[in-house]
mmCIF file of C-alpha atoms in Angstrom:
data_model
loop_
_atom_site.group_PDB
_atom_site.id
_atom_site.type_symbol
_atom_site.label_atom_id
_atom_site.label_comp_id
_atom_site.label_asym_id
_atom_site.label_seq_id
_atom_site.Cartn_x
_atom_site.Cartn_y
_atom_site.Cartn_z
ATOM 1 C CA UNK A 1 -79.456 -74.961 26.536
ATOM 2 C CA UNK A 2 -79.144 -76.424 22.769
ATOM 3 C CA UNK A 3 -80.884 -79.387 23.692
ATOM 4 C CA UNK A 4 -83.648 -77.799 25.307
ATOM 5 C CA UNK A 5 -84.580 -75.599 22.394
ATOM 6 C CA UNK A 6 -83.509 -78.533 19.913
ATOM 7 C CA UNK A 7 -86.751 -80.333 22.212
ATOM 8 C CA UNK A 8 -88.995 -77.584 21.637
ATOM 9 C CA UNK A 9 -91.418 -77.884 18.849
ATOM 10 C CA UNK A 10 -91.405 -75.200 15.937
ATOM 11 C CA UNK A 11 -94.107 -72.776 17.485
ATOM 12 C CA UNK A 12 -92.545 -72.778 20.749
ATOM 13 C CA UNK A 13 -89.161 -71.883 19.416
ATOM 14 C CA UNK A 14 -90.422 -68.932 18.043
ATOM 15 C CA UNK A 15 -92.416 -67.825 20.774
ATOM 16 C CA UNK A 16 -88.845 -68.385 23.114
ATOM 17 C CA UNK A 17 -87.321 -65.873 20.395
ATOM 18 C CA UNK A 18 -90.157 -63.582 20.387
ATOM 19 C CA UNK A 19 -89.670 -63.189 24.649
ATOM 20 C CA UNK A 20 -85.949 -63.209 24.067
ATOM 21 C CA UNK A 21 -85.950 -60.333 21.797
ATOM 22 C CA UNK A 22 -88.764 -58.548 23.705
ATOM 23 C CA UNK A 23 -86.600 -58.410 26.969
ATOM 24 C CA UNK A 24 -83.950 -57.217 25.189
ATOM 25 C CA UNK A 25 -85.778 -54.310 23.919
ATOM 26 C CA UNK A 26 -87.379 -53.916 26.991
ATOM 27 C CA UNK A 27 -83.873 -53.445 28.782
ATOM 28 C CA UNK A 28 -82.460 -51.224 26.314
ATOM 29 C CA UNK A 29 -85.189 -49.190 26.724
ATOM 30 C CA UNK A 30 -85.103 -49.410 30.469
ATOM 31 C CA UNK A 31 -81.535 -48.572 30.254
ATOM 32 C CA UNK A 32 -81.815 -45.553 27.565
ATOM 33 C CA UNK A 33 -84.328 -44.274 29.957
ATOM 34 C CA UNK A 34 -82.429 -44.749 33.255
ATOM 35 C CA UNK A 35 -79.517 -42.861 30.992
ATOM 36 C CA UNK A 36 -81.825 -39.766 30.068
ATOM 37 C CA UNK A 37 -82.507 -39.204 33.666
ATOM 38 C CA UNK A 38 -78.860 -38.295 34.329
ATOM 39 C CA UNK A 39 -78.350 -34.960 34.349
ATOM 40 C CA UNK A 40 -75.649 -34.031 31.408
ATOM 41 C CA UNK A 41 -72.981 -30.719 31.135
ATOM 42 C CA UNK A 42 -73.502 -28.056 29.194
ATOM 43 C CA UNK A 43 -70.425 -28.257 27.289
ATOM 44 C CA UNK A 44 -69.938 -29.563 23.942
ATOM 45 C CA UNK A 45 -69.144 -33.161 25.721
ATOM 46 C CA UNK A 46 -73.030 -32.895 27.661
ATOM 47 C CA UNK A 47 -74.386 -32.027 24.130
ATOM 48 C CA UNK A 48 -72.796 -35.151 22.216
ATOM 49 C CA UNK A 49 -74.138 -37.082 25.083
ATOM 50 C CA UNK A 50 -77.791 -35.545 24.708
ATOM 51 C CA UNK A 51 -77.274 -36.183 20.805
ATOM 52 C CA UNK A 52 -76.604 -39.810 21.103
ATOM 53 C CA UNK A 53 -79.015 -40.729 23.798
ATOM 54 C CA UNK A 54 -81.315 -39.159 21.196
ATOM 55 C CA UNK A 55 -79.993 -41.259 18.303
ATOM 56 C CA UNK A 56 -80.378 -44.681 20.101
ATOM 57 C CA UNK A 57 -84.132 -43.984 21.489
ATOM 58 C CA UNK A 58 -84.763 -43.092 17.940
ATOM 59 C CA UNK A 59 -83.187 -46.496 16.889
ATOM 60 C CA UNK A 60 -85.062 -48.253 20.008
ATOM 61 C CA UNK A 61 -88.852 -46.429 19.132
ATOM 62 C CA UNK A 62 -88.223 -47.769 15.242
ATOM 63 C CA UNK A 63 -87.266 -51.375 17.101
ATOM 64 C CA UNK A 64 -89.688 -51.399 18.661
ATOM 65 C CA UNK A 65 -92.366 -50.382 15.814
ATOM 66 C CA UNK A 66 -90.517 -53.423 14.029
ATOM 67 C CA UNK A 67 -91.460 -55.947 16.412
ATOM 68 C CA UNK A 68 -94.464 -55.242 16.778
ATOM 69 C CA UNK A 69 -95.107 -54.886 12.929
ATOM 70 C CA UNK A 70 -93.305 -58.520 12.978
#
């Protein structure tokens, strides 16, 4: 794969890393949002699992404000 983006000419190596790094945020977000469908417990492990689902879709929404501010 080196030598295919080594072939690539400066503007289309960046737009390969700008649809690299949007898929990945796309699939983390897929995947945080696939996760927040799951029903959780009401015990204290339910509510650390509600509390970090909520910490990483915080993390993805300011992700994704940075890419598009990028």
């Amino acid at each position: 794969m080196y030598p295919y983006l080594k072939s690539l000419s400066a503007t289309q190596q960046v737009g390969v890393m700008f649809v690299i790094l949007f898929g990945l945020l796309l699939l983390a977000t897929v995947v945080n949002f696939v996760l927040s469908l799951k029903e959780h417990t009401p015990d204290a492990d339910g509510a650390a699992k509600r509390h970090e689902l909520r910490n990483l879709e915080g993390v993805l929404r300011t992700s994704w404000i940075m890419m598009l501010v990028f």
